[in-house]
XYZ file of C-alpha atoms in Angstrom:
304
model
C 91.292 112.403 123.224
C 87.425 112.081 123.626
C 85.377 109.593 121.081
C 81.979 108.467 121.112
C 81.690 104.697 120.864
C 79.911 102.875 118.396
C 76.681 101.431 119.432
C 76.861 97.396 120.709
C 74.619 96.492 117.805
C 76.316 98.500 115.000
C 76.677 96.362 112.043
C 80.038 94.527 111.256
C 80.127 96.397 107.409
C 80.063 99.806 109.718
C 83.046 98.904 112.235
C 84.738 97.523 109.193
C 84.669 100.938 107.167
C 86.108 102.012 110.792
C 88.968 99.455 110.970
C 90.484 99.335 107.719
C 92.034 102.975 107.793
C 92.906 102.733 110.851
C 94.660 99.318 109.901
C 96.106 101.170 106.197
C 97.521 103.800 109.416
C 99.341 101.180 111.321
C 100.776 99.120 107.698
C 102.471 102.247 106.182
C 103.581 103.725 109.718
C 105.176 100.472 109.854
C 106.528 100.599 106.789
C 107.861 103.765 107.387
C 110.815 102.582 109.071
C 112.049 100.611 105.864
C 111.105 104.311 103.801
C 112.831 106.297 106.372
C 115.925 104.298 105.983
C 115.892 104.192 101.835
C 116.228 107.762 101.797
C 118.572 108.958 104.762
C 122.237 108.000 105.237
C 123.766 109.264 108.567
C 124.462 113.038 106.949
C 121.024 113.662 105.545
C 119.205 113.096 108.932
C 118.206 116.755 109.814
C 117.605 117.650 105.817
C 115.384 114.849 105.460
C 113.166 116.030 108.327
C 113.547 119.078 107.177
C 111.757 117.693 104.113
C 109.545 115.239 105.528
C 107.791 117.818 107.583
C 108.069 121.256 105.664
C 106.258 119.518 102.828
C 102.815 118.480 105.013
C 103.018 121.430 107.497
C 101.161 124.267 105.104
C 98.247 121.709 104.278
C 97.704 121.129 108.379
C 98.514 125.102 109.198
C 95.527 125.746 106.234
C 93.428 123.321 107.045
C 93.664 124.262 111.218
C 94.246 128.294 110.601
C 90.620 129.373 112.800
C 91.377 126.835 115.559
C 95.540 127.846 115.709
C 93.929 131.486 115.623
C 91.705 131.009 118.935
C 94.716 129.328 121.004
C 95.868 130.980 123.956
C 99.209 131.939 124.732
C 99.687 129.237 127.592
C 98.451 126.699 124.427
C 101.068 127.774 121.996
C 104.136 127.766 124.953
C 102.588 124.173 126.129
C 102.489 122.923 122.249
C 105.983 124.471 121.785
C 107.315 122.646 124.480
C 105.832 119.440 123.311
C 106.901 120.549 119.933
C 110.589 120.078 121.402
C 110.164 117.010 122.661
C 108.535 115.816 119.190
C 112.130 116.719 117.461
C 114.171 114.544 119.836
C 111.839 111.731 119.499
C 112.257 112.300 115.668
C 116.345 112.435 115.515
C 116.414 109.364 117.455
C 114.186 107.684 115.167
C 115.741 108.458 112.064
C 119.547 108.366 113.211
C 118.393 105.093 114.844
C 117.217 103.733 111.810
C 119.773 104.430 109.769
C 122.196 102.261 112.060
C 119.819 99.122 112.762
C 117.190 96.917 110.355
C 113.738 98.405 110.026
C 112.407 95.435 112.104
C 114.799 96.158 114.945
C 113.403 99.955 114.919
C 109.587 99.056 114.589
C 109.986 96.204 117.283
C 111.912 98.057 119.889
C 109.642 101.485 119.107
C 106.613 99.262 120.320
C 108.248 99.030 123.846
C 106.847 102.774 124.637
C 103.262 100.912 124.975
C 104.720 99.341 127.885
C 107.220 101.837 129.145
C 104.413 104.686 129.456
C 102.539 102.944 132.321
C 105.543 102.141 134.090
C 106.836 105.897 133.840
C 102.930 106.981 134.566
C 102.741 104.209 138.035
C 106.262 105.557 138.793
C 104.907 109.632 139.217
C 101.518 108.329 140.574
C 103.273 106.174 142.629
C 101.052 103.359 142.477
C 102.120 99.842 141.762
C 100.718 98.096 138.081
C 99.458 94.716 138.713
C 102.005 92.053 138.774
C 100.341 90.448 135.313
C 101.549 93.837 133.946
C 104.632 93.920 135.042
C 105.484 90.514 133.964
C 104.246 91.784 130.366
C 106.771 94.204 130.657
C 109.330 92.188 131.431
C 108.518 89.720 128.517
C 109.016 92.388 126.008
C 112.680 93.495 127.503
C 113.649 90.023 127.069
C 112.338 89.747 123.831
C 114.175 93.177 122.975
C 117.583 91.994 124.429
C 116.895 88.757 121.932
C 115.594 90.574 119.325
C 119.267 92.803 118.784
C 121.951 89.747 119.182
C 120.865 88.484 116.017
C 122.753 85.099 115.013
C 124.773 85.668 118.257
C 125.207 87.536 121.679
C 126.800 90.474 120.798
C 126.356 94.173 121.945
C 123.452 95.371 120.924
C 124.226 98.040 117.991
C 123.899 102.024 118.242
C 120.575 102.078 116.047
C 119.199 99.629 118.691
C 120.295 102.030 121.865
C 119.089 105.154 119.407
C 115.144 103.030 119.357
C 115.134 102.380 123.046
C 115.750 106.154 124.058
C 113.477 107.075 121.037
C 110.850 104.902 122.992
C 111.216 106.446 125.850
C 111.341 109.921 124.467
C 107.707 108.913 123.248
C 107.147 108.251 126.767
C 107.930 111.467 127.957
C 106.085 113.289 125.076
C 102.592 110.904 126.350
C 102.995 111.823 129.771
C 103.986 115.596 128.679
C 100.595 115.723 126.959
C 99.176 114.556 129.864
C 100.394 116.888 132.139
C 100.240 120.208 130.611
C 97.004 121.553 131.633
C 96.906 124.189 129.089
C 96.983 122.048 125.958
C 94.364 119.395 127.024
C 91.393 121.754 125.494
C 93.804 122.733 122.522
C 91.974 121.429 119.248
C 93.849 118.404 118.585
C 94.358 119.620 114.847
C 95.716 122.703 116.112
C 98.391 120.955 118.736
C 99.969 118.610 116.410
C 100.148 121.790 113.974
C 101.934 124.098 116.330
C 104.183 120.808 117.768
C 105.249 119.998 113.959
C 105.940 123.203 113.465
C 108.519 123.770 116.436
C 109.980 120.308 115.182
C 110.570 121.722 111.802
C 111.752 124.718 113.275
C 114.549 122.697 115.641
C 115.727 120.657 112.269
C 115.821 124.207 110.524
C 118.135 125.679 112.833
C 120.266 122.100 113.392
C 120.549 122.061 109.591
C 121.939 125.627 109.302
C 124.951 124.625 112.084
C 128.154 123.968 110.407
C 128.886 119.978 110.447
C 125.337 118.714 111.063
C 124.980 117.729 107.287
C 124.255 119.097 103.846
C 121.178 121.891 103.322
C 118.165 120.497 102.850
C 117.497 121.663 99.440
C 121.230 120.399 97.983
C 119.860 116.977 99.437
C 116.614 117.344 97.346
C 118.453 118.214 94.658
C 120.116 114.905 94.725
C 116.550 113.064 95.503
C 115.766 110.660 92.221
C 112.420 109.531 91.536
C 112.833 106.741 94.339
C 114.158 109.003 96.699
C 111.136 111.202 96.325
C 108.346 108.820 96.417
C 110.170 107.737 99.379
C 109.743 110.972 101.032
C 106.573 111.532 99.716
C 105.050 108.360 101.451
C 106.656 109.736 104.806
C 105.169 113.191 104.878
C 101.800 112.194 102.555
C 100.734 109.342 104.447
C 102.719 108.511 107.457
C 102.237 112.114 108.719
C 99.461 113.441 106.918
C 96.678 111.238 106.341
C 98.121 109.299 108.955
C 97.346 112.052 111.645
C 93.589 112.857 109.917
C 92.321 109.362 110.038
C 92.973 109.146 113.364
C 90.673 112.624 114.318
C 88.105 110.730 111.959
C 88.146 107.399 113.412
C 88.555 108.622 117.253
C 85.067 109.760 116.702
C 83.645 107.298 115.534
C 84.731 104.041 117.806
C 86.318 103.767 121.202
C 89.766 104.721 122.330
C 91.067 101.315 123.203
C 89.723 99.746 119.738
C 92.087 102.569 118.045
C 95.093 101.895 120.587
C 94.377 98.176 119.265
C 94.483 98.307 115.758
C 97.368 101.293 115.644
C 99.008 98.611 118.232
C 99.707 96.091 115.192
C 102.301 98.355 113.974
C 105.266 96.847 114.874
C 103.913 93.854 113.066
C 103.482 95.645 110.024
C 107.568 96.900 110.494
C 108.763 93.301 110.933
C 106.217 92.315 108.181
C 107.631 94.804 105.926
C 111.303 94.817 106.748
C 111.654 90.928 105.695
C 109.078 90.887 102.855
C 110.315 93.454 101.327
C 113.801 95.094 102.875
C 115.390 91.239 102.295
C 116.312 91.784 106.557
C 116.683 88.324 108.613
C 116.382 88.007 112.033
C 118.090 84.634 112.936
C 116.753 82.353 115.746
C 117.336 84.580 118.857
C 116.360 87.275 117.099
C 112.787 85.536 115.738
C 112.141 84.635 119.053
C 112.772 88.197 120.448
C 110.348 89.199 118.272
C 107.456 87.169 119.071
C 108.290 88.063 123.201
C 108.254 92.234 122.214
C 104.856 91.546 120.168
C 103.265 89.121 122.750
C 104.353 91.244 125.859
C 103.676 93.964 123.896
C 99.777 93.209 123.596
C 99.820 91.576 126.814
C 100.956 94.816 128.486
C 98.555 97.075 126.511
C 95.520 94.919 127.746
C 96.692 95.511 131.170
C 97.449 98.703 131.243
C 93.303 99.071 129.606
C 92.490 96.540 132.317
């Protein structure tokens, strides 16, 4: 994504009006974790993406309809691809959090800002700086810390489901990368297209016998809780979520918005123990601090 960068002397009340959504962006997608797992049990997986996306994808196909018009047919098969790689990284996510805490899942989700230089030196083939690399390794160790909890046990199958998810996000940045024919695609009109062969992978997952209930018998069952849950995931954590970012990427620089969307996993741990009652025992408060520190670390290399 382009942007045009604020001017050096802009006024702090200006960057500010900036900052704050994109801040509001990184609390509830860290917050979504703790949503995500309120509403889904290991059954309802596919129907709740079913829900979470069918809900928000008429508002972006409106919204986008002249620029999803005007894409070619190399643009739709390159978004359609990425579109499958969106609905992996989406059933590891949510079958991940439904079997680990929602500070495991928005810690160990944070390791993609690290693993997606390391997968793009590996195909360049050039070497990251050693300061990167130990940044890297700081936030494995913190990971490995972060999932023994009170003690060193095997790290559980939500925590494996988050790593591959983070890698999965991995290969969906270095996908986008790499496709030639959706790097001119109207950004509005990609995510549109990708969401849409998401939904359409959950749709057909949902309608093979033994992958759950239908998505509208698990509506059905939705209370008011349930609802609002799933509300906040496709309103804001997709939604607004995804339009704040096209506002603020034009406003300030790329590595200012990779910054402030980089506190999420902050916002996950801040929100899974303030509010989801979930403790994370000595090793596992030091892990946490290693990911987070390593974490930034390994961004500002990576930027370097």
């Amino acid at each position: 994504m382009s942007a045009v960068a604020l001017p050096a002397l802009a006024p702090p009340r200006r960057a500010w009006v900036t900052d704050l959504p994109l801040l509001l962006v990184a609390a509830v997608w860290g917050a979504s974790y703790l949503a995500a797992k309120g509403i889904t049990t290991a059954h309802t997986v596919i129907a709740v993406l079913v829900l979470r996306f069918a809900i928000v994808l008429p508002a972006l196909t409106v919204a986008g309809w002249r620029g999803l018009r005007a894409l070619s047919g190399a643009q739709w098969r390159g978004a359609g691809l990425l579109g499958l790689v969106l609905s992996g990284i989406f059933l590891l996510e949510t079958y991940g959090v439904v079997h680990t805490s929602a500070t495991n899942a928005g810690l160990i989700i944070s390791l993609t800002m690290v693993f997606t230089p390391l997968a793009e030196a590996a195909v360049t083939r050039v070497r990251p700086p050693g300061a990167f690399l130990a940044a890297a390794g700081l936030s494995v160790t913190g990971v490995v810390l972060l999932t023994q909890g009170g003690g060193f046990t095997s790290p559980s199958a939500g925590d494996l489901l988050m790593l591959l998810a983070a890698l999965a996000r991995t290969v969906h940045v270095l996908a986008m990368a790499r496709i030639k024919a959706v790097q001119d695609a109207d950004s509005l009109s990609l995510t549109t297209v990708q969401l849409g062969g998401a939904v359409a992978v959950f749709a057909v997952l949902a309608a093979v016998p033994g992958t759950g209930p239908a998505p509208w018998t698990v509506a059905g069952g939705f209370g008011a809780t349930e609802w609002a849950g799933l509300l906040f995931l496709s309103v804001f954590c997709t939604l607004f979520a995804f339009f704040v970012q096209m506002w603020s990427v034009r406003r300030t620089s790329p590595s200012r918005v990779s910054l402030l969307l980089g506190t999420e996993p902050l916002w996950a741990a801040a929100t899974g123990i303030a509010i989801g009652g979930e403790r994370l025992g000595v090793p596992g408060a030091v892990g946490a601090v290693l990911v987070l520190t390593g974490t930034a670390w390994g961004r500002r290399r990576a930027e370097a």
